[in-house]
Amino acid sequence: NAGVTQTPKFQVLKTGQSMTLQCAQDMNHNSMYWYRQDPGMGLRLIYYSASEGTTDKGEVPNGYNVSRLNKREFSLRLESAAPSQTSVYFCASSYPGTGGNQPQHFGDGTRLSIL
Amino acid sequence: AQSVAQPEDQVNVAEGNPLTVKCTYSVSGNPYLFWYVQYPNRGLQFLLKYITGDNLVKGSYGFEAEFNKSQTSFHLKKPSALVSDSALYFCAVRDPYNTDKLIFGTGTRLQVFP
């Protein structure tokens, strides 16, 4: 049981390049999330998907797009990478349960550097 | 605004001593509270949660947390720290206006010295 799998684990891009970060979960969860983690700022939500076919903006959506390909997969795309997007990106999933009483499960992250 | 505060960037404790990592919250209604731990180069791992009921919640790896409604706090505790407990700890609260979402604190680094 792999849980939440993110690919790639590391990536270096040049400013202006595009890239898609992949995430897949095998826990049959309805909700999936993309966060970025920066020093001293905790986790900030970029986008989330409450169910297959739906996506919504989080706290810091600018410069990103997402696709909920099916129930298992939720990808994050940087169309034109900028140095400010250098960060560690985490994907998470959850079965929200009754009013959000279930925890989120996280992948091990993608470490992205934009030069 | 709904928020979570972790007032200490770092907590240092000697192995074998009790540890406390502090968390306070500000949300509307009854809070759903969570603690997560992050080891180097890994994702966040769920430790424990408070939804309702007993104010003392027990979780993984010997950790527990005490919910205090009057002080709007949810401090993480462990009676006897281990060097292997050294990690980054995050407190989170469910967003009452969108229950699919969590609001995270900025994290507290716990350093346990031998």
PDB file of C-alpha atoms in Angstrom:
ATOM      1  CA  ASN A   1       0.000   0.000   0.000  1.00  0.00           C
ATOM      2  CA  ALA A   2       1.938   3.007  -1.291  1.00  0.00           C
ATOM      3  CA  GLY A   3      -0.360   5.790   0.030  1.00  0.00           C
ATOM      4  CA  VAL A   4       0.383   9.069  -1.768  1.00  0.00           C
ATOM      5  CA  THR A   5       3.080   8.952  -4.461  1.00  0.00           C
ATOM      6  CA  GLN A   6       4.657  12.078  -5.935  1.00  0.00           C
ATOM      7  CA  THR A   7       6.918  12.315  -8.973  1.00  0.00           C
ATOM      8  CA  PRO A   8       9.520  13.561  -9.511  1.00  0.00           C
ATOM      9  CA  LYS A   9      11.262  13.861  -6.123  1.00  0.00           C
ATOM     10  CA  PHE A  10      13.665  16.580  -7.310  1.00  0.00           C
ATOM     11  CA  GLN A  11      13.689  18.956 -10.273  1.00  0.00           C
ATOM     12  CA  VAL A  12      15.678  21.969 -11.403  1.00  0.00           C
ATOM     13  CA  LEU A  13      14.109  24.286 -13.969  1.00  0.00           C
ATOM     14  CA  LYS A  14      15.122  27.446 -15.718  1.00  0.00           C
ATOM     15  CA  THR A  15      12.929  30.544 -15.492  1.00  0.00           C
ATOM     16  CA  GLY A  16      10.156  30.338 -18.071  1.00  0.00           C
ATOM     17  CA  GLN A  17      10.163  26.563 -18.440  1.00  0.00           C
ATOM     18  CA  SER A  18       7.018  24.555 -17.804  1.00  0.00           C
ATOM     19  CA  MET A  19       6.562  21.434 -15.735  1.00  0.00           C
ATOM     20  CA  THR A  20       3.887  19.128 -14.371  1.00  0.00           C
ATOM     21  CA  LEU A  21       4.130  17.571 -10.932  1.00  0.00           C
ATOM     22  CA  GLN A  22       2.336  14.255 -10.631  1.00  0.00           C
ATOM     23  CA  CYS A  23       0.454  12.847  -7.644  1.00  0.00           C
ATOM     24  CA  ALA A  24      -1.414   9.585  -7.228  1.00  0.00           C
ATOM     25  CA  GLN A  25      -3.126   8.004  -4.230  1.00  0.00           C
ATOM     26  CA  ASP A  26      -4.306   4.435  -3.764  1.00  0.00           C
ATOM     27  CA  MET A  27      -6.525   4.925  -0.696  1.00  0.00           C
ATOM     28  CA  ASN A  28      -9.742   5.650  -2.621  1.00  0.00           C
ATOM     29  CA  HIS A  29      -9.858   9.145  -1.126  1.00  0.00           C
ATOM     30  CA  ASN A  30     -12.234  11.731  -2.498  1.00  0.00           C
ATOM     31  CA  SER A  31     -10.271  14.886  -1.686  1.00  0.00           C
ATOM     32  CA  MET A  32      -6.807  15.790  -2.916  1.00  0.00           C
ATOM     33  CA  TYR A  33      -4.617  18.815  -2.239  1.00  0.00           C
ATOM     34  CA  TRP A  34      -1.484  20.602  -3.401  1.00  0.00           C
ATOM     35  CA  TYR A  35       0.580  22.592  -0.878  1.00  0.00           C
ATOM     36  CA  ARG A  36       3.848  24.431  -0.993  1.00  0.00           C
ATOM     37  CA  GLN A  37       6.194  24.561   1.993  1.00  0.00           C
ATOM     38  CA  ASP A  38       8.556  27.478   2.465  1.00  0.00           C
ATOM     39  CA  PRO A  39      10.790  28.158   5.501  1.00  0.00           C
ATOM     40  CA  GLY A  40       8.926  29.978   8.270  1.00  0.00           C
ATOM     41  CA  MET A  41       5.629  29.931   6.406  1.00  0.00           C
ATOM     42  CA  GLY A  42       4.273  26.487   7.129  1.00  0.00           C
ATOM     43  CA  LEU A  43       2.129  24.857   4.469  1.00  0.00           C
ATOM     44  CA  ARG A  44       0.111  26.988   2.097  1.00  0.00           C
ATOM     45  CA  LEU A  45      -2.675  25.505   0.020  1.00  0.00           C
ATOM     46  CA  ILE A  46      -2.324  26.046  -3.725  1.00  0.00           C
ATOM     47  CA  TYR A  47      -5.319  24.130  -5.102  1.00  0.00           C
ATOM     48  CA  TYR A  48      -7.549  21.352  -3.939  1.00  0.00           C
ATOM     49  CA  SER A  49     -10.115  18.970  -5.366  1.00  0.00           C
ATOM     50  CA  ALA A  50     -13.028  17.828  -3.242  1.00  0.00           C
ATOM     51  CA  SER A  51     -14.004  15.128  -5.716  1.00  0.00           C
ATOM     52  CA  GLU A  52     -13.293  13.865  -9.217  1.00  0.00           C
ATOM     53  CA  GLY A  53     -14.151  16.572 -11.719  1.00  0.00           C
ATOM     54  CA  THR A  54     -13.927  19.530  -9.337  1.00  0.00           C
ATOM     55  CA  THR A  55     -11.049  21.839  -8.435  1.00  0.00           C
ATOM     56  CA  ASP A  56     -10.867  25.008  -6.351  1.00  0.00           C
ATOM     57  CA  LYS A  57      -8.285  27.656  -5.615  1.00  0.00           C
ATOM     58  CA  GLY A  58      -6.502  27.732  -2.308  1.00  0.00           C
ATOM     59  CA  GLU A  59      -4.465  30.445  -0.657  1.00  0.00           C
ATOM     60  CA  VAL A  60      -1.716  30.860  -3.299  1.00  0.00           C
ATOM     61  CA  PRO A  61      -3.019  29.715  -6.742  1.00  0.00           C
ATOM     62  CA  ASN A  62      -1.325  32.301  -8.976  1.00  0.00           C
ATOM     63  CA  GLY A  63       1.097  30.791 -11.482  1.00  0.00           C
ATOM     64  CA  TYR A  64      -0.319  27.260 -11.135  1.00  0.00           C
ATOM     65  CA  ASN A  65      -2.935  25.081 -12.773  1.00  0.00           C
ATOM     66  CA  VAL A  66      -4.277  21.690 -11.732  1.00  0.00           C
ATOM     67  CA  SER A  67      -6.019  18.717 -13.259  1.00  0.00           C
ATOM     68  CA  ARG A  68      -7.979  16.050 -11.408  1.00  0.00           C
ATOM     69  CA  LEU A  69      -7.459  13.355 -14.007  1.00  0.00           C
ATOM     70  CA  ASN A  70      -9.489  10.713 -12.161  1.00  0.00           C
ATOM     71  CA  LYS A  71     -10.147   9.766  -8.559  1.00  0.00           C
ATOM     72  CA  ARG A  72      -6.532   8.626  -8.064  1.00  0.00           C
ATOM     73  CA  GLU A  73      -4.542  11.353  -9.786  1.00  0.00           C
ATOM     74  CA  PHE A  74      -4.165  15.097  -9.247  1.00  0.00           C
ATOM     75  CA  SER A  75      -1.471  16.990 -11.153  1.00  0.00           C
ATOM     76  CA  LEU A  76      -0.014  20.466 -10.652  1.00  0.00           C
ATOM     77  CA  ARG A  77       1.339  22.441 -13.607  1.00  0.00           C
ATOM     78  CA  LEU A  78       3.676  25.415 -13.692  1.00  0.00           C
ATOM     79  CA  GLU A  79       3.196  27.027 -17.103  1.00  0.00           C
ATOM     80  CA  SER A  80       6.077  29.503 -16.892  1.00  0.00           C
ATOM     81  CA  ALA A  81       8.263  28.862 -13.872  1.00  0.00           C
ATOM     82  CA  ALA A  82       9.546  31.786 -11.795  1.00  0.00           C
ATOM     83  CA  PRO A  83      12.242  31.832  -9.085  1.00  0.00           C
ATOM     84  CA  SER A  84       9.526  32.650  -6.509  1.00  0.00           C
ATOM     85  CA  GLN A  85       8.108  29.184  -7.158  1.00  0.00           C
ATOM     86  CA  THR A  86      11.220  27.526  -5.761  1.00  0.00           C
ATOM     87  CA  SER A  87       9.764  25.445  -2.956  1.00  0.00           C
ATOM     88  CA  VAL A  88       8.911  21.985  -1.711  1.00  0.00           C
ATOM     89  CA  TYR A  89       5.556  20.836  -3.055  1.00  0.00           C
ATOM     90  CA  PHE A  90       3.398  18.351  -1.215  1.00  0.00           C
ATOM     91  CA  CYS A  91       0.380  16.448  -2.399  1.00  0.00           C
ATOM     92  CA  ALA A  92      -2.130  15.134   0.126  1.00  0.00           C
ATOM     93  CA  SER A  93      -5.383  13.222   0.101  1.00  0.00           C
ATOM     94  CA  SER A  94      -8.188  12.534   2.528  1.00  0.00           C
ATOM     95  CA  TYR A  95     -11.547  10.964   2.946  1.00  0.00           C
ATOM     96  CA  PRO A  96     -13.238  13.950   4.580  1.00  0.00           C
ATOM     97  CA  GLY A  97     -15.525  11.803   6.687  1.00  0.00           C
ATOM     98  CA  THR A  98     -18.131  13.591   8.758  1.00  0.00           C
ATOM     99  CA  GLY A  99     -17.476  17.309   8.409  1.00  0.00           C
ATOM    100  CA  GLY A 100     -13.737  16.976   7.928  1.00  0.00           C
ATOM    101  CA  ASN A 101     -12.881  14.786  10.906  1.00  0.00           C
ATOM    102  CA  GLN A 102     -10.386  12.630   9.025  1.00  0.00           C
ATOM    103  CA  PRO A 103      -6.677  13.474   8.650  1.00  0.00           C
ATOM    104  CA  GLN A 104      -4.911  14.234   5.414  1.00  0.00           C
ATOM    105  CA  HIS A 105      -2.235  11.828   4.143  1.00  0.00           C
ATOM    106  CA  PHE A 106       0.859  13.330   2.548  1.00  0.00           C
ATOM    107  CA  GLY A 107       3.349  12.299  -0.093  1.00  0.00           C
ATOM    108  CA  ASP A 108       7.078  12.814   0.430  1.00  0.00           C
ATOM    109  CA  GLY A 109       7.234  15.942  -1.674  1.00  0.00           C
ATOM    110  CA  THR A 110       8.840  17.336  -4.813  1.00  0.00           C
ATOM    111  CA  ARG A 111      11.798  19.647  -4.259  1.00  0.00           C
ATOM    112  CA  LEU A 112      11.717  22.205  -7.064  1.00  0.00           C
ATOM    113  CA  SER A 113      14.393  24.800  -7.804  1.00  0.00           C
ATOM    114  CA  ILE A 114      13.873  27.536 -10.390  1.00  0.00           C
ATOM    115  CA  LEU A 115      17.061  29.199 -11.620  1.00  0.00           C
TER     116      LEU A 115
ATOM    117  CA  ALA B   1      -9.904  35.273  10.305  1.00  0.00           C
ATOM    118  CA  GLN B   2      -9.433  31.611  11.145  1.00  0.00           C
ATOM    119  CA  SER B   3      -5.879  30.896  12.267  1.00  0.00           C
ATOM    120  CA  VAL B   4      -3.461  28.673  14.123  1.00  0.00           C
ATOM    121  CA  ALA B   5      -0.414  29.942  16.004  1.00  0.00           C
ATOM    122  CA  GLN B   6       2.675  28.058  17.061  1.00  0.00           C
ATOM    123  CA  PRO B   7       4.501  30.640  19.144  1.00  0.00           C
ATOM    124  CA  GLU B   8       7.862  28.853  19.312  1.00  0.00           C
ATOM    125  CA  ASP B   9      10.019  28.356  16.228  1.00  0.00           C
ATOM    126  CA  GLN B  10      12.178  25.857  18.114  1.00  0.00           C
ATOM    127  CA  VAL B  11      11.944  23.851  21.327  1.00  0.00           C
ATOM    128  CA  ASN B  12      15.010  22.255  22.870  1.00  0.00           C
ATOM    129  CA  VAL B  13      14.743  19.471  25.448  1.00  0.00           C
ATOM    130  CA  ALA B  14      17.069  16.884  26.938  1.00  0.00           C
ATOM    131  CA  GLU B  15      16.400  13.223  26.270  1.00  0.00           C
ATOM    132  CA  GLY B  16      14.262  11.723  29.028  1.00  0.00           C
ATOM    133  CA  ASN B  17      12.669  15.040  29.980  1.00  0.00           C
ATOM    134  CA  PRO B  18       9.035  15.887  29.273  1.00  0.00           C
ATOM    135  CA  LEU B  19       8.322  17.977  26.199  1.00  0.00           C
ATOM    136  CA  THR B  20       5.586  20.428  25.241  1.00  0.00           C
ATOM    137  CA  VAL B  21       5.003  21.984  21.827  1.00  0.00           C
ATOM    138  CA  LYS B  22       2.469  24.804  21.985  1.00  0.00           C
ATOM    139  CA  CYS B  23      -0.456  25.546  19.690  1.00  0.00           C
ATOM    140  CA  THR B  24      -3.274  28.072  19.975  1.00  0.00           C
ATOM    141  CA  TYR B  25      -6.157  28.527  17.578  1.00  0.00           C
ATOM    142  CA  SER B  26      -8.782  31.048  16.584  1.00  0.00           C
ATOM    143  CA  VAL B  27     -11.748  29.582  14.725  1.00  0.00           C
ATOM    144  CA  SER B  28     -15.502  29.918  14.710  1.00  0.00           C
ATOM    145  CA  GLY B  29     -17.514  27.146  16.284  1.00  0.00           C
ATOM    146  CA  ASN B  30     -16.154  23.884  17.649  1.00  0.00           C
ATOM    147  CA  PRO B  31     -12.600  23.239  16.483  1.00  0.00           C
ATOM    148  CA  TYR B  32     -11.328  20.047  14.868  1.00  0.00           C
ATOM    149  CA  LEU B  33      -7.612  20.016  15.706  1.00  0.00           C
ATOM    150  CA  PHE B  34      -4.725  17.942  14.352  1.00  0.00           C
ATOM    151  CA  TRP B  35      -1.021  17.434  15.014  1.00  0.00           C
ATOM    152  CA  TYR B  36       1.423  16.288  12.341  1.00  0.00           C
ATOM    153  CA  VAL B  37       5.151  15.475  12.419  1.00  0.00           C
ATOM    154  CA  GLN B  38       7.621  15.924   9.570  1.00  0.00           C
ATOM    155  CA  TYR B  39      10.974  14.151   9.486  1.00  0.00           C
ATOM    156  CA  PRO B  40      13.737  15.385   7.138  1.00  0.00           C
ATOM    157  CA  ASN B  41      12.964  14.941   3.454  1.00  0.00           C
ATOM    158  CA  ARG B  42       9.596  13.346   4.220  1.00  0.00           C
ATOM    159  CA  GLY B  43       5.971  14.390   4.067  1.00  0.00           C
ATOM    160  CA  LEU B  44       3.811  15.198   7.061  1.00  0.00           C
ATOM    161  CA  GLN B  45       2.644  12.250   9.156  1.00  0.00           C
ATOM    162  CA  PHE B  46      -0.545  12.356  11.203  1.00  0.00           C
ATOM    163  CA  LEU B  47       0.004  12.074  14.981  1.00  0.00           C
ATOM    164  CA  LEU B  48      -3.365  12.689  16.620  1.00  0.00           C
ATOM    165  CA  LYS B  49      -6.607  14.635  16.451  1.00  0.00           C
ATOM    166  CA  TYR B  50      -9.231  16.177  18.686  1.00  0.00           C
ATOM    167  CA  ILE B  51     -12.796  16.172  17.419  1.00  0.00           C
ATOM    168  CA  THR B  52     -14.919  15.923  20.545  1.00  0.00           C
ATOM    169  CA  GLY B  53     -14.978  14.147  23.904  1.00  0.00           C
ATOM    170  CA  ASP B  54     -12.074  13.687  26.315  1.00  0.00           C
ATOM    171  CA  ASN B  55      -9.794  16.724  26.400  1.00  0.00           C
ATOM    172  CA  LEU B  56      -6.673  14.524  26.574  1.00  0.00           C
ATOM    173  CA  VAL B  57      -6.042  12.802  23.273  1.00  0.00           C
ATOM    174  CA  LYS B  58      -3.476  10.042  22.827  1.00  0.00           C
ATOM    175  CA  GLY B  59      -1.702   9.445  19.539  1.00  0.00           C
ATOM    176  CA  SER B  60       1.207   7.751  17.827  1.00  0.00           C
ATOM    177  CA  TYR B  61       4.739   7.304  19.225  1.00  0.00           C
ATOM    178  CA  GLY B  62       3.674   8.080  22.818  1.00  0.00           C
ATOM    179  CA  PHE B  63       2.486  11.615  22.072  1.00  0.00           C
ATOM    180  CA  GLU B  64      -0.613  13.142  23.576  1.00  0.00           C
ATOM    181  CA  ALA B  65      -2.304  16.525  23.357  1.00  0.00           C
ATOM    182  CA  GLU B  66      -4.519  18.465  25.698  1.00  0.00           C
ATOM    183  CA  PHE B  67      -7.446  20.472  24.379  1.00  0.00           C
ATOM    184  CA  ASN B  68      -8.246  23.550  26.481  1.00  0.00           C
ATOM    185  CA  LYS B  69     -11.307  25.388  25.243  1.00  0.00           C
ATOM    186  CA  SER B  70     -11.013  28.359  27.609  1.00  0.00           C
ATOM    187  CA  GLN B  71      -7.422  29.005  26.570  1.00  0.00           C
ATOM    188  CA  THR B  72      -8.068  28.017  22.911  1.00  0.00           C
ATOM    189  CA  SER B  73      -5.009  25.786  23.054  1.00  0.00           C
ATOM    190  CA  PHE B  74      -4.054  22.311  21.894  1.00  0.00           C
ATOM    191  CA  HIS B  75      -0.540  21.658  23.196  1.00  0.00           C
ATOM    192  CA  LEU B  76       1.379  18.541  22.187  1.00  0.00           C
ATOM    193  CA  LYS B  77       3.092  16.655  24.995  1.00  0.00           C
ATOM    194  CA  LYS B  78       5.228  13.612  25.687  1.00  0.00           C
ATOM    195  CA  PRO B  79       6.311  12.453  29.160  1.00  0.00           C
ATOM    196  CA  SER B  80       9.827  11.386  28.158  1.00  0.00           C
ATOM    197  CA  ALA B  81      11.511  12.729  25.008  1.00  0.00           C
ATOM    198  CA  LEU B  82      13.645  10.617  22.685  1.00  0.00           C
ATOM    199  CA  VAL B  83      16.401  11.829  20.362  1.00  0.00           C
ATOM    200  CA  SER B  84      14.383  10.257  17.551  1.00  0.00           C
ATOM    201  CA  ASP B  85      11.515  12.680  18.326  1.00  0.00           C
ATOM    202  CA  SER B  86      13.607  15.485  16.817  1.00  0.00           C
ATOM    203  CA  ALA B  87      11.546  16.762  13.880  1.00  0.00           C
ATOM    204  CA  LEU B  88       9.269  19.550  12.684  1.00  0.00           C
ATOM    205  CA  TYR B  89       5.797  19.582  14.246  1.00  0.00           C
ATOM    206  CA  PHE B  90       2.705  21.201  12.752  1.00  0.00           C
ATOM    207  CA  CYS B  91      -0.596  22.020  14.392  1.00  0.00           C
ATOM    208  CA  ALA B  92      -3.659  22.355  12.128  1.00  0.00           C
ATOM    209  CA  VAL B  93      -7.338  23.191  12.476  1.00  0.00           C
ATOM    210  CA  ARG B  94     -10.220  22.399  10.193  1.00  0.00           C
ATOM    211  CA  ASP B  95     -11.514  25.425   8.279  1.00  0.00           C
ATOM    212  CA  PRO B  96     -15.053  25.821   9.640  1.00  0.00           C
ATOM    213  CA  TYR B  97     -16.239  27.438   6.388  1.00  0.00           C
ATOM    214  CA  ASN B  98     -14.831  24.709   4.170  1.00  0.00           C
ATOM    215  CA  THR B  99     -14.521  21.455   6.050  1.00  0.00           C
ATOM    216  CA  ASP B 100     -12.399  19.880   3.302  1.00  0.00           C
ATOM    217  CA  LYS B 101      -9.561  22.225   4.201  1.00  0.00           C
ATOM    218  CA  LEU B 102      -7.026  22.473   7.012  1.00  0.00           C
ATOM    219  CA  ILE B 103      -5.329  25.635   8.263  1.00  0.00           C
ATOM    220  CA  PHE B 104      -1.733  24.934   9.321  1.00  0.00           C
ATOM    221  CA  GLY B 105       0.517  26.669  11.803  1.00  0.00           C
ATOM    222  CA  THR B 106       4.040  27.658  10.779  1.00  0.00           C
ATOM    223  CA  GLY B 107       5.634  24.699  12.534  1.00  0.00           C
ATOM    224  CA  THR B 108       7.885  24.165  15.558  1.00  0.00           C
ATOM    225  CA  ARG B 109      11.225  22.441  15.321  1.00  0.00           C
ATOM    226  CA  LEU B 110      11.819  20.086  18.218  1.00  0.00           C
ATOM    227  CA  GLN B 111      15.429  19.293  19.046  1.00  0.00           C
ATOM    228  CA  VAL B 112      16.052  16.555  21.625  1.00  0.00           C
ATOM    229  CA  PHE B 113      19.614  16.452  22.927  1.00  0.00           C
ATOM    230  CA  PRO B 114      21.226  13.249  24.245  1.00  0.00           C
TER     231      PRO B 114
END
